[in-house]
Amino acid sequence: AWAWDEPTQINGVYQIGTGSELEWFAQKVNAVTAESTTEEKAILKAKVVLTDDINMTGIDHAPIGANENHKFEGDFDGQFHIIKNLVINRPNDSQIGLFGWVRGNACIKNVIIDSSCSFTGYNRVGALIGVIQTNVGASDPLEIQNYINYANVTATSGAAASMMGAGAEQYPYFECMNCVNAGKISGASKGAAFQGWNKSEGGNAKLWNCLNIGNVSVLDGNDNLFRGNNR
């Protein structure tokens, strides 16, 4: 039995318009196991659109993609609706954000996270994504487009950023465009406006037309947008 409301589907696309429907989707993704059927695993590659602003008041959000066995790799279109009152305060937990784990082939776009939201975790903390895990190569990058963050993000021990806390592999490949951070980013050991830490080598991580107007702490002295190796 599920405590949340199941969203409707139109042509196979989940139509999410409430916090309860968003939480249903998160818990459905996080329920997938290695023993799940092919049909059950299909939720990891689902297509989602937000049909209204999402109010998360009173909901203890489970990040979408709870661990490396539940990585989201579908399409999520916020349609420029605003996510409000999403507060996560788990200073001893990692992989914190609207999404916990996301991998290549995923596309997340047109998402706005309001200043009424805040995200606090131990390590790999992002307003949008805690940690990404992708493969090398242009065939399956994570894509993020038209993302705006106003929320404060805090890591009590490790990396923090507005978009992605950190990369899980040595060569995460992602492409981001038209993104803005206006929130305060506080990383205990690493921090940046869009990704707190990434071991990208060979220029596998790319940002286009992205702007930071928020305060960011714990920088490497070189770049307050993206912290890591070659990009």
mmCIF file of C-alpha atoms in Angstrom:
data_model
loop_
_atom_site.group_PDB
_atom_site.id
_atom_site.type_symbol
_atom_site.label_atom_id
_atom_site.label_comp_id
_atom_site.label_asym_id
_atom_site.label_seq_id
_atom_site.Cartn_x
_atom_site.Cartn_y
_atom_site.Cartn_z
ATOM 1 C CA ALA A 1 0.000 0.000 0.000
ATOM 2 C CA TRP A 2 1.208 3.495 -0.845
ATOM 3 C CA ALA A 3 0.557 6.516 1.340
ATOM 4 C CA TRP A 4 0.786 8.887 -1.607
ATOM 5 C CA ASP A 5 -1.389 9.663 -4.617
ATOM 6 C CA GLU A 6 -0.591 7.896 -7.867
ATOM 7 C CA PRO A 7 -0.286 10.365 -10.756
ATOM 8 C CA THR A 8 -2.140 9.826 -13.995
ATOM 9 C CA GLN A 9 -0.332 8.996 -17.218
ATOM 10 C CA ILE A 10 -0.965 10.434 -20.660
ATOM 11 C CA ASN A 11 0.677 8.517 -23.488
ATOM 12 C CA GLY A 12 2.944 6.901 -20.911
ATOM 13 C CA VAL A 13 4.084 10.224 -19.390
ATOM 14 C CA TYR A 14 3.497 10.741 -15.652
ATOM 15 C CA GLN A 15 1.530 13.948 -14.974
ATOM 16 C CA ILE A 16 2.631 15.210 -11.550
ATOM 17 C CA GLY A 17 0.857 18.200 -10.041
ATOM 18 C CA THR A 18 1.083 17.745 -6.253
ATOM 19 C CA GLY A 19 3.652 16.948 -3.619
ATOM 20 C CA SER A 20 1.864 13.697 -2.876
ATOM 21 C CA GLU A 21 2.146 12.614 -6.503
ATOM 22 C CA LEU A 22 5.840 13.528 -6.606
ATOM 23 C CA GLU A 23 6.459 11.462 -3.478
ATOM 24 C CA TRP A 24 4.572 8.505 -4.961
ATOM 25 C CA PHE A 25 6.922 8.646 -7.935
ATOM 26 C CA ALA A 26 10.012 8.900 -5.698
ATOM 27 C CA GLN A 27 9.004 5.905 -3.618
ATOM 28 C CA LYS A 28 8.131 3.888 -6.713
ATOM 29 C CA VAL A 29 11.605 4.518 -8.149
ATOM 30 C CA ASN A 30 13.244 3.707 -4.829
ATOM 31 C CA ALA A 31 11.341 0.424 -4.488
ATOM 32 C CA VAL A 32 13.103 -1.122 -7.501
ATOM 33 C CA THR A 33 15.478 -3.979 -6.660
ATOM 34 C CA ALA A 34 17.667 -6.327 -8.665
ATOM 35 C CA GLU A 35 14.831 -8.856 -8.424
ATOM 36 C CA SER A 36 12.206 -6.454 -9.785
ATOM 37 C CA THR A 37 10.492 -7.333 -13.044
ATOM 38 C CA THR A 38 11.299 -5.587 -16.301
ATOM 39 C CA GLU A 39 7.993 -3.761 -16.009
ATOM 40 C CA GLU A 40 8.812 -2.575 -12.488
ATOM 41 C CA LYS A 41 12.293 -1.434 -13.523
ATOM 42 C CA ALA A 42 10.805 0.673 -16.325
ATOM 43 C CA ILE A 43 10.014 3.389 -13.749
ATOM 44 C CA LEU A 44 13.758 4.210 -13.661
ATOM 45 C CA LYS A 45 13.496 5.419 -17.268
ATOM 46 C CA ALA A 46 10.101 7.066 -16.937
ATOM 47 C CA LYS A 47 9.032 10.322 -18.541
ATOM 48 C CA VAL A 48 7.623 12.906 -16.125
ATOM 49 C CA VAL A 49 6.114 16.370 -16.515
ATOM 50 C CA LEU A 50 5.057 18.736 -13.752
ATOM 51 C CA THR A 51 1.601 20.137 -14.409
ATOM 52 C CA ASP A 52 1.520 22.677 -11.552
ATOM 53 C CA ASP A 53 3.680 24.228 -8.845
ATOM 54 C CA ILE A 54 4.631 21.555 -6.296
ATOM 55 C CA ASN A 55 4.119 22.303 -2.596
ATOM 56 C CA MET A 56 6.128 19.882 -0.420
ATOM 57 C CA THR A 57 4.931 21.219 2.953
ATOM 58 C CA GLY A 58 4.747 18.410 5.515
ATOM 59 C CA ILE A 59 6.414 15.827 3.252
ATOM 60 C CA ASP A 60 9.649 14.146 4.341
ATOM 61 C CA HIS A 61 11.017 13.794 0.827
ATOM 62 C CA ALA A 62 12.834 10.649 -0.274
ATOM 63 C CA PRO A 63 15.315 11.759 -2.965
ATOM 64 C CA ILE A 64 14.393 10.212 -6.313
ATOM 65 C CA GLY A 65 17.004 7.486 -6.817
ATOM 66 C CA ALA A 66 17.793 6.303 -3.304
ATOM 67 C CA ASN A 67 21.143 4.642 -4.027
ATOM 68 C CA GLU A 68 23.305 3.289 -6.837
ATOM 69 C CA ASN A 69 20.807 0.468 -7.425
ATOM 70 C CA HIS A 70 17.977 2.954 -8.024
ATOM 71 C CA LYS A 71 19.493 5.586 -10.330
ATOM 72 C CA PHE A 72 16.991 7.711 -12.245
ATOM 73 C CA GLU A 73 17.748 7.795 -15.974
ATOM 74 C CA GLY A 74 14.517 9.082 -17.486
ATOM 75 C CA ASP A 75 13.158 12.450 -18.649
ATOM 76 C CA PHE A 76 11.903 14.990 -16.103
ATOM 77 C CA ASP A 77 10.346 18.215 -17.430
ATOM 78 C CA GLY A 78 9.325 20.736 -14.788
ATOM 79 C CA GLN A 79 7.631 22.922 -17.426
ATOM 80 C CA PHE A 80 8.913 25.934 -15.430
ATOM 81 C CA HIS A 81 6.690 25.134 -12.448
ATOM 82 C CA ILE A 82 8.108 25.967 -9.022
ATOM 83 C CA ILE A 83 8.999 23.445 -6.314
ATOM 84 C CA LYS A 84 8.226 25.011 -2.927
ATOM 85 C CA ASN A 85 8.799 24.113 0.747
ATOM 86 C CA LEU A 86 11.030 21.123 0.042
ATOM 87 C CA VAL A 87 13.193 20.978 3.173
ATOM 88 C CA ILE A 88 15.707 18.184 3.739
ATOM 89 C CA ASN A 89 17.726 18.388 6.956
ATOM 90 C CA ARG A 90 19.772 15.197 7.297
ATOM 91 C CA PRO A 91 23.267 16.278 8.367
ATOM 92 C CA ASN A 92 24.457 12.664 8.669
ATOM 93 C CA ASP A 93 23.151 11.431 5.288
ATOM 94 C CA SER A 94 24.671 11.713 1.804
ATOM 95 C CA GLN A 95 23.252 11.870 -1.733
ATOM 96 C CA ILE A 96 20.733 14.588 -0.802
ATOM 97 C CA GLY A 97 18.577 16.570 -3.239
ATOM 98 C CA LEU A 98 15.366 16.479 -5.222
ATOM 99 C CA PHE A 99 17.126 13.535 -6.891
ATOM 100 C CA GLY A 100 19.558 11.323 -5.007
ATOM 101 C CA TRP A 101 21.299 9.327 -7.771
ATOM 102 C CA VAL A 102 21.008 10.137 -11.481
ATOM 103 C CA ARG A 103 22.858 8.514 -14.361
ATOM 104 C CA GLY A 104 23.574 9.125 -18.026
ATOM 105 C CA ASN A 105 20.782 9.245 -20.586
ATOM 106 C CA ALA A 106 18.685 11.238 -18.121
ATOM 107 C CA CYS A 107 17.368 14.665 -19.086
ATOM 108 C CA ILE A 108 16.169 17.103 -16.407
ATOM 109 C CA LYS A 109 14.915 20.467 -17.588
ATOM 110 C CA ASN A 110 12.747 23.507 -16.844
ATOM 111 C CA VAL A 111 12.913 23.076 -13.053
ATOM 112 C CA ILE A 112 12.726 25.976 -10.568
ATOM 113 C CA ILE A 113 13.534 25.386 -6.885
ATOM 114 C CA ASP A 114 12.184 28.133 -4.620
ATOM 115 C CA SER A 115 13.930 29.918 -1.729
ATOM 116 C CA SER A 116 11.439 28.261 0.652
ATOM 117 C CA CYS A 117 13.400 25.031 0.040
ATOM 118 C CA SER A 118 16.677 24.056 1.712
ATOM 119 C CA PHE A 119 18.983 21.053 1.583
ATOM 120 C CA THR A 120 21.364 19.910 4.327
ATOM 121 C CA GLY A 121 23.331 16.670 4.249
ATOM 122 C CA TYR A 122 26.685 15.114 5.058
ATOM 123 C CA ASN A 123 28.232 14.841 1.590
ATOM 124 C CA ARG A 124 27.177 14.988 -2.077
ATOM 125 C CA VAL A 125 24.442 17.519 -1.434
ATOM 126 C CA GLY A 126 22.699 19.362 -4.255
ATOM 127 C CA ALA A 127 19.358 21.109 -4.538
ATOM 128 C CA LEU A 128 18.674 19.238 -7.784
ATOM 129 C CA ILE A 129 20.887 16.120 -7.622
ATOM 130 C CA GLY A 130 23.051 14.602 -4.903
ATOM 131 C CA VAL A 131 25.325 12.482 -7.071
ATOM 132 C CA ILE A 132 25.644 11.613 -10.749
ATOM 133 C CA GLN A 133 27.010 8.392 -12.205
ATOM 134 C CA THR A 134 27.485 8.343 -15.958
ATOM 135 C CA ASN A 135 29.680 6.704 -18.559
ATOM 136 C CA VAL A 136 32.334 8.275 -20.730
ATOM 137 C CA GLY A 137 31.167 9.255 -24.175
ATOM 138 C CA ALA A 138 28.854 11.598 -25.971
ATOM 139 C CA SER A 139 26.265 8.876 -26.505
ATOM 140 C CA ASP A 140 24.798 8.968 -23.023
ATOM 141 C CA PRO A 141 25.469 12.256 -21.184
ATOM 142 C CA LEU A 142 23.282 13.554 -18.413
ATOM 143 C CA GLU A 143 21.552 16.679 -19.730
ATOM 144 C CA ILE A 144 20.312 19.551 -17.567
ATOM 145 C CA GLN A 145 18.602 22.539 -19.156
ATOM 146 C CA ASN A 146 16.879 25.697 -17.899
ATOM 147 C CA TYR A 147 17.378 25.047 -14.179
ATOM 148 C CA ILE A 148 17.046 27.807 -11.560
ATOM 149 C CA ASN A 149 17.869 27.399 -7.866
ATOM 150 C CA TYR A 150 17.069 29.850 -5.071
ATOM 151 C CA ALA A 151 17.500 27.390 -2.171
ATOM 152 C CA ASN A 152 20.380 27.197 0.302
ATOM 153 C CA VAL A 153 22.497 24.043 0.132
ATOM 154 C CA THR A 154 24.784 22.827 2.941
ATOM 155 C CA ALA A 155 27.161 19.878 3.306
ATOM 156 C CA THR A 156 28.338 19.230 6.886
ATOM 157 C CA SER A 157 31.377 17.208 5.761
ATOM 158 C CA GLY A 158 31.838 17.034 1.982
ATOM 159 C CA ALA A 159 30.729 18.607 -1.286
ATOM 160 C CA ALA A 160 27.753 20.885 -1.971
ATOM 161 C CA ALA A 161 26.358 22.680 -5.025
ATOM 162 C CA SER A 162 23.066 23.920 -6.395
ATOM 163 C CA MET A 163 22.865 21.457 -9.281
ATOM 164 C CA MET A 164 24.977 18.374 -8.490
ATOM 165 C CA GLY A 165 26.774 17.628 -5.247
ATOM 166 C CA ALA A 166 29.422 15.376 -6.800
ATOM 167 C CA GLY A 167 30.227 12.772 -9.410
ATOM 168 C CA ALA A 168 30.362 9.116 -8.390
ATOM 169 C CA GLU A 169 32.791 7.939 -11.047
ATOM 170 C CA GLN A 170 36.077 9.172 -12.414
ATOM 171 C CA TYR A 171 34.624 10.223 -15.768
ATOM 172 C CA PRO A 172 31.077 11.529 -15.387
ATOM 173 C CA TYR A 173 29.847 13.021 -18.628
ATOM 174 C CA PHE A 174 27.214 15.743 -18.496
ATOM 175 C CA GLU A 175 26.064 18.801 -20.385
ATOM 176 C CA CYS A 176 24.269 21.733 -18.742
ATOM 177 C CA MET A 177 22.898 24.896 -20.307
ATOM 178 C CA ASN A 178 20.901 27.961 -19.317
ATOM 179 C CA CYS A 179 21.139 27.419 -15.549
ATOM 180 C CA VAL A 180 21.171 29.949 -12.691
ATOM 181 C CA ASN A 181 22.068 29.634 -9.022
ATOM 182 C CA ALA A 182 20.905 32.310 -6.587
ATOM 183 C CA GLY A 183 21.137 30.229 -3.407
ATOM 184 C CA LYS A 184 23.832 30.132 -0.732
ATOM 185 C CA ILE A 185 26.132 27.129 -1.168
ATOM 186 C CA SER A 186 28.131 25.950 1.853
ATOM 187 C CA GLY A 187 30.407 22.950 1.343
ATOM 188 C CA ALA A 188 32.436 21.677 4.287
ATOM 189 C CA SER A 189 35.375 20.599 2.118
ATOM 190 C CA LYS A 190 34.283 21.358 -1.457
ATOM 191 C CA GLY A 191 31.691 23.692 -2.907
ATOM 192 C CA ALA A 192 30.695 25.391 -6.130
ATOM 193 C CA ALA A 193 27.646 26.954 -7.708
ATOM 194 C CA PHE A 194 26.772 24.072 -10.034
ATOM 195 C CA GLN A 195 28.861 21.027 -9.092
ATOM 196 C CA GLY A 196 30.715 20.632 -5.818
ATOM 197 C CA TRP A 197 33.248 18.101 -7.047
ATOM 198 C CA ASN A 198 33.893 16.149 -10.214
ATOM 199 C CA LYS A 199 36.886 14.081 -11.340
ATOM 200 C CA SER A 200 36.128 14.689 -14.984
ATOM 201 C CA GLU A 201 39.188 14.157 -17.163
ATOM 202 C CA GLY A 202 39.352 15.063 -20.813
ATOM 203 C CA GLY A 203 36.703 17.781 -20.777
ATOM 204 C CA ASN A 204 33.734 15.484 -20.244
ATOM 205 C CA ALA A 205 31.736 18.040 -18.258
ATOM 206 C CA LYS A 206 30.360 21.102 -20.035
ATOM 207 C CA LEU A 207 28.463 24.209 -18.934
ATOM 208 C CA TRP A 208 26.940 26.688 -21.371
ATOM 209 C CA ASN A 209 25.304 30.009 -20.531
ATOM 210 C CA CYS A 210 25.216 29.374 -16.762
ATOM 211 C CA LEU A 211 25.217 32.141 -14.149
ATOM 212 C CA ASN A 212 25.879 32.221 -10.400
ATOM 213 C CA ILE A 213 24.671 35.137 -8.272
ATOM 214 C CA GLY A 214 24.651 33.245 -4.964
ATOM 215 C CA ASN A 215 27.296 33.138 -2.235
ATOM 216 C CA VAL A 216 29.551 30.071 -2.461
ATOM 217 C CA SER A 217 32.042 28.908 0.186
ATOM 218 C CA VAL A 218 34.972 26.457 0.144
ATOM 219 C CA LEU A 219 36.290 27.098 -3.351
ATOM 220 C CA ASP A 220 39.460 25.812 -4.998
ATOM 221 C CA GLY A 221 40.476 29.346 -5.860
ATOM 222 C CA ASN A 222 39.890 28.887 -9.573
ATOM 223 C CA ASP A 223 36.229 28.527 -10.381
ATOM 224 C CA ASN A 224 33.120 29.161 -8.319
ATOM 225 C CA LEU A 225 30.887 27.525 -10.942
ATOM 226 C CA PHE A 226 32.363 24.043 -11.110
ATOM 227 C CA ARG A 227 34.954 22.396 -8.874
ATOM 228 C CA GLY A 228 37.078 19.571 -10.170
ATOM 229 C CA ASN A 229 39.551 18.613 -12.876
ATOM 230 C CA ASN A 230 39.370 19.268 -16.623
ATOM 231 C CA ARG A 231 36.059 20.511 -17.930
#
